[in-house]
PDB file of C-alpha atoms in Angstrom:
ATOM      1  CA  MET A   1       0.000   0.000   0.000  1.00 52.00           C
ATOM      2  CA  LYS A   2       1.410   3.362  -1.022  1.00 55.00           C
ATOM      3  CA  ALA A   3       0.458   6.534   0.829  1.00 55.00           C
ATOM      4  CA  GLU A   4       0.211   9.737  -1.135  1.00 57.00           C
ATOM      5  CA  ILE A   5       0.741  13.179   0.310  1.00 55.00           C
ATOM      6  CA  ASN A   6      -0.765  15.961  -1.752  1.00 58.00           C
ATOM      7  CA  ASN A   7      -0.595  18.761   0.770  1.00 55.00           C
ATOM      8  CA  LYS A   8       2.792  20.100   1.899  1.00 54.00           C
ATOM      9  CA  SER A   9       1.341  21.040   5.284  1.00 54.00           C
ATOM     10  CA  GLU A  10       1.043  17.319   6.051  1.00 61.00           C
ATOM     11  CA  ILE A  11       4.833  16.912   5.966  1.00 66.00           C
ATOM     12  CA  ALA A  12       6.446  17.630   9.325  1.00 73.00           C
ATOM     13  CA  ALA A  13       9.199  20.228   9.145  1.00 79.00           C
ATOM     14  CA  MET A  14      12.678  19.240  10.250  1.00 74.00           C
ATOM     15  CA  PRO A  15      13.506  20.652  13.702  1.00 81.00           C
ATOM     16  CA  THR A  16      15.757  23.718  13.520  1.00 79.00           C
ATOM     17  CA  TRP A  17      18.408  22.080  15.722  1.00 77.00           C
ATOM     18  CA  LEU A  18      18.845  19.372  13.056  1.00 70.00           C
ATOM     19  CA  ARG A  19      19.299  21.796  10.179  1.00 70.00           C
ATOM     20  CA  ARG A  20      22.881  22.394   9.132  1.00 65.00           C
ATOM     21  CA  PRO A  21      24.185  24.659   6.410  1.00 63.00           C
ATOM     22  CA  ILE A  22      26.096  22.751   3.763  1.00 60.00           C
ATOM     23  CA  GLY A  23      28.505  25.597   3.156  1.00 58.00           C
ATOM     24  CA  LYS A  24      29.123  27.787   0.157  1.00 61.00           C
ATOM     25  CA  ALA A  25      30.037  25.930  -3.003  1.00 59.00           C
ATOM     26  CA  SER A  26      33.175  28.049  -3.437  1.00 61.00           C
ATOM     27  CA  GLU A  27      34.420  27.115   0.055  1.00 61.00           C
ATOM     28  CA  LEU A  28      33.702  23.436  -0.497  1.00 68.00           C
ATOM     29  CA  SER A  29      35.369  23.379  -3.877  1.00 78.00           C
ATOM     30  CA  THR A  30      38.567  24.964  -2.507  1.00 83.00           C
ATOM     31  CA  VAL A  31      39.185  22.022  -0.166  1.00 85.00           C
ATOM     32  CA  GLN A  32      38.085  19.442  -2.729  1.00 86.00           C
ATOM     33  CA  ARG A  33      40.310  21.016  -5.401  1.00 90.00           C
ATOM     34  CA  ILE A  34      43.372  20.921  -3.133  1.00 91.00           C
ATOM     35  CA  ILE A  35      42.691  17.298  -2.155  1.00 90.00           C
ATOM     36  CA  LYS A  36      42.301  16.248  -5.786  1.00 92.00           C
ATOM     37  CA  GLN A  37      45.285  18.290  -7.031  1.00 93.00           C
ATOM     38  CA  ARG A  38      47.580  16.867  -4.363  1.00 93.00           C
ATOM     39  CA  GLN A  39      46.154  13.349  -4.942  1.00 95.00           C
ATOM     40  CA  ILE A  40      45.668  12.770  -1.231  1.00 96.00           C
ATOM     41  CA  HIS A  41      42.824  11.191   0.698  1.00 94.00           C
ATOM     42  CA  THR A  42      40.576  12.281   3.533  1.00 92.00           C
ATOM     43  CA  ILE A  43      38.451  10.132   5.787  1.00 92.00           C
ATOM     44  CA  CYS A  44      35.709  12.621   4.963  1.00 87.00           C
ATOM     45  CA  GLU A  45      35.616  11.468   1.324  1.00 87.00           C
ATOM     46  CA  GLU A  46      36.630   7.830   1.701  1.00 89.00           C
ATOM     47  CA  GLY A  47      34.285   7.276   4.644  1.00 87.00           C
ATOM     48  CA  ARG A  48      31.462   9.077   2.832  1.00 85.00           C
ATOM     49  CA  CYS A  49      30.877  11.381   5.785  1.00 86.00           C
ATOM     50  CA  PRO A  50      27.567  13.245   5.512  1.00 83.00           C
ATOM     51  CA  ASN A  51      29.054  16.219   7.405  1.00 82.00           C
ATOM     52  CA  ARG A  52      32.038  16.847   5.128  1.00 83.00           C
ATOM     53  CA  GLY A  53      30.393  19.954   3.686  1.00 80.00           C
ATOM     54  CA  GLU A  54      30.356  21.537   7.128  1.00 80.00           C
ATOM     55  CA  CYS A  55      34.065  20.800   7.654  1.00 81.00           C
ATOM     56  CA  TYR A  56      35.076  21.808   4.140  1.00 79.00           C
ATOM     57  CA  ALA A  57      33.224  25.108   4.548  1.00 78.00           C
ATOM     58  CA  GLN A  58      35.541  25.786   7.508  1.00 78.00           C
ATOM     59  CA  LYS A  59      38.535  24.783   5.328  1.00 74.00           C
ATOM     60  CA  THR A  60      39.362  21.718   7.365  1.00 78.00           C
ATOM     61  CA  ALA A  61      39.605  18.001   6.705  1.00 80.00           C
ATOM     62  CA  THR A  62      40.912  14.864   8.391  1.00 93.00           C
ATOM     63  CA  PHE A  63      43.675  13.431   6.233  1.00 96.00           C
ATOM     64  CA  LEU A  64      43.679   9.686   5.589  1.00 95.00           C
ATOM     65  CA  LEU A  65      47.219   8.359   5.288  1.00 97.00           C
ATOM     66  CA  MET A  66      48.550   5.296   3.451  1.00 96.00           C
ATOM     67  CA  GLY A  67      45.960   5.181   0.682  1.00 91.00           C
ATOM     68  CA  PRO A  68      42.216   4.671   0.409  1.00 90.00           C
ATOM     69  CA  THR A  69      42.150   0.880   0.914  1.00 87.00           C
ATOM     70  CA  CYS A  70      42.014  -0.756   4.345  1.00 85.00           C
ATOM     71  CA  THR A  71      43.267  -4.289   5.039  1.00 85.00           C
ATOM     72  CA  ARG A  72      40.460  -4.940   7.530  1.00 88.00           C
ATOM     73  CA  SER A  73      36.732  -5.356   6.991  1.00 84.00           C
ATOM     74  CA  CYS A  74      35.030  -3.522   9.837  1.00 83.00           C
ATOM     75  CA  ALA A  75      31.280  -3.683   9.223  1.00 84.00           C
ATOM     76  CA  PHE A  76      30.631  -0.155  10.512  1.00 83.00           C
ATOM     77  CA  CYS A  77      33.175   1.515   8.209  1.00 83.00           C
ATOM     78  CA  GLN A  78      32.596   2.814   4.678  1.00 83.00           C
ATOM     79  CA  VAL A  79      36.276   2.871   3.650  1.00 87.00           C
ATOM     80  CA  ASP A  80      37.104   0.491   0.786  1.00 84.00           C
ATOM     81  CA  LYS A  81      38.507  -2.863   1.863  1.00 84.00           C
ATOM     82  CA  GLY A  82      41.119  -5.046   0.209  1.00 82.00           C
ATOM     83  CA  HIS A  83      43.855  -7.520   1.016  1.00 76.00           C
ATOM     84  CA  ALA A  84      46.374  -6.037  -1.410  1.00 73.00           C
ATOM     85  CA  PRO A  85      46.446  -2.269  -0.896  1.00 79.00           C
ATOM     86  CA  MET A  86      48.542  -0.122  -3.186  1.00 87.00           C
ATOM     87  CA  PRO A  87      52.161   0.641  -2.265  1.00 92.00           C
ATOM     88  CA  LEU A  88      52.696   3.765  -0.186  1.00 95.00           C
ATOM     89  CA  ASP A  89      53.056   6.968  -2.200  1.00 97.00           C
ATOM     90  CA  PRO A  90      56.551   8.243  -1.278  1.00 97.00           C
ATOM     91  CA  GLU A  91      55.324  11.806  -1.909  1.00 98.00           C
ATOM     92  CA  GLU A  92      52.271  11.543   0.378  1.00 98.00           C
ATOM     93  CA  PRO A  93      53.867  13.164   3.472  1.00 98.00           C
ATOM     94  CA  LYS A  94      54.947  16.150   1.358  1.00 98.00           C
ATOM     95  CA  LYS A  95      51.572  16.367  -0.410  1.00 98.00           C
ATOM     96  CA  VAL A  96      49.715  16.389   2.923  1.00 98.00           C
ATOM     97  CA  ALA A  97      52.069  19.026   4.369  1.00 98.00           C
ATOM     98  CA  GLU A  98      51.561  21.203   1.295  1.00 97.00           C
ATOM     99  CA  ALA A  99      47.775  20.825   1.561  1.00 96.00           C
ATOM    100  CA  VAL A 100      47.968  21.889   5.223  1.00 96.00           C
ATOM    101  CA  GLN A 101      49.956  24.938   4.130  1.00 96.00           C
ATOM    102  CA  MET A 102      47.607  25.763   1.217  1.00 94.00           C
ATOM    103  CA  LEU A 103      44.574  25.557   3.510  1.00 91.00           C
ATOM    104  CA  GLY A 104      46.314  27.603   6.202  1.00 90.00           C
ATOM    105  CA  LEU A 105      45.474  25.031   8.870  1.00 89.00           C
ATOM    106  CA  ARG A 106      46.560  25.770  12.446  1.00 88.00           C
ATOM    107  CA  TYR A 107      45.284  22.363  13.582  1.00 91.00           C
ATOM    108  CA  VAL A 108      45.378  19.176  11.535  1.00 93.00           C
ATOM    109  CA  VAL A 109      44.028  15.680  12.180  1.00 94.00           C
ATOM    110  CA  LEU A 110      45.731  12.602  10.723  1.00 98.00           C
ATOM    111  CA  THR A 111      44.222   9.141  10.605  1.00 95.00           C
ATOM    112  CA  SER A 112      44.837   6.133   8.400  1.00 94.00           C
ATOM    113  CA  VAL A 113      43.529   2.940   6.987  1.00 92.00           C
ATOM    114  CA  ALA A 114      44.759  -0.228   8.709  1.00 90.00           C
ATOM    115  CA  ARG A 115      47.870  -1.497   6.938  1.00 90.00           C
ATOM    116  CA  ASP A 116      48.492  -4.952   8.345  1.00 88.00           C
ATOM    117  CA  ASP A 117      50.727  -5.570   5.319  1.00 88.00           C
ATOM    118  CA  LEU A 118      53.382  -3.168   6.684  1.00 91.00           C
ATOM    119  CA  SER A 119      55.883  -4.396   9.281  1.00 93.00           C
ATOM    120  CA  ASP A 120      55.147  -1.455  11.630  1.00 95.00           C
ATOM    121  CA  GLN A 121      51.495  -1.152  10.527  1.00 93.00           C
ATOM    122  CA  GLY A 122      52.343   2.346   9.293  1.00 95.00           C
ATOM    123  CA  ALA A 123      53.643   3.945  12.502  1.00 97.00           C
ATOM    124  CA  GLY A 124      56.783   5.141  10.728  1.00 97.00           C
ATOM    125  CA  TRP A 125      54.639   6.714   8.017  1.00 98.00           C
ATOM    126  CA  PHE A 126      52.821   8.805  10.629  1.00 98.00           C
ATOM    127  CA  VAL A 127      56.178   9.989  12.004  1.00 98.00           C
ATOM    128  CA  LYS A 128      57.440  10.877   8.521  1.00 98.00           C
ATOM    129  CA  THR A 129      54.236  12.784   7.707  1.00 98.00           C
ATOM    130  CA  MET A 130      54.318  14.696  10.997  1.00 98.00           C
ATOM    131  CA  GLU A 131      57.968  15.650  10.425  1.00 98.00           C
ATOM    132  CA  VAL A 132      57.228  17.075   6.978  1.00 99.00           C
ATOM    133  CA  ILE A 133      54.132  18.919   8.246  1.00 98.00           C
ATOM    134  CA  ARG A 134      56.282  20.463  11.011  1.00 98.00           C
ATOM    135  CA  GLN A 135      58.939  21.552   8.489  1.00 98.00           C
ATOM    136  CA  LEU A 136      56.429  23.424   6.320  1.00 98.00           C
ATOM    137  CA  ASN A 137      53.982  24.430   9.072  1.00 97.00           C
ATOM    138  CA  PRO A 138      55.888  24.876  12.358  1.00 97.00           C
ATOM    139  CA  GLU A 139      52.929  26.510  14.154  1.00 95.00           C
ATOM    140  CA  THR A 140      50.373  23.856  13.179  1.00 94.00           C
ATOM    141  CA  GLN A 141      49.194  21.485  15.908  1.00 94.00           C
ATOM    142  CA  ILE A 142      48.850  17.845  14.881  1.00 96.00           C
ATOM    143  CA  GLU A 143      46.390  15.276  16.239  1.00 95.00           C
ATOM    144  CA  VAL A 144      46.788  11.598  15.409  1.00 95.00           C
TER     145      VAL A 144
END
């Protein structure tokens, strides 16, 4: 059985506390352009976060290190899964640091996919990325 609604007054309005602005297209495209140009990943995009517009409008993003493919298969996560992720991009730490600089970030968040295929599971990659961010952005705080 299919219900039809012909009168807009019958549809309940969304509560104001649930309404969120999606941000100006120009602000969103700035972050997306930098991410695409630098060929880096964010958990916002890879995890299909519904709130990424809000973050991008504030010129912020959470960078996803070591590629877009995770070696685990957590049911709650939207990140792509695979047992043979791509090799690490040797330029990724520099690309992320440059994106931080281009966005003028004073605070940056780094996360990663699980990389069980790496001997240190990627810990050294975090260190390398933080070092390069610090070189280009000495005042930026880093959260991992």
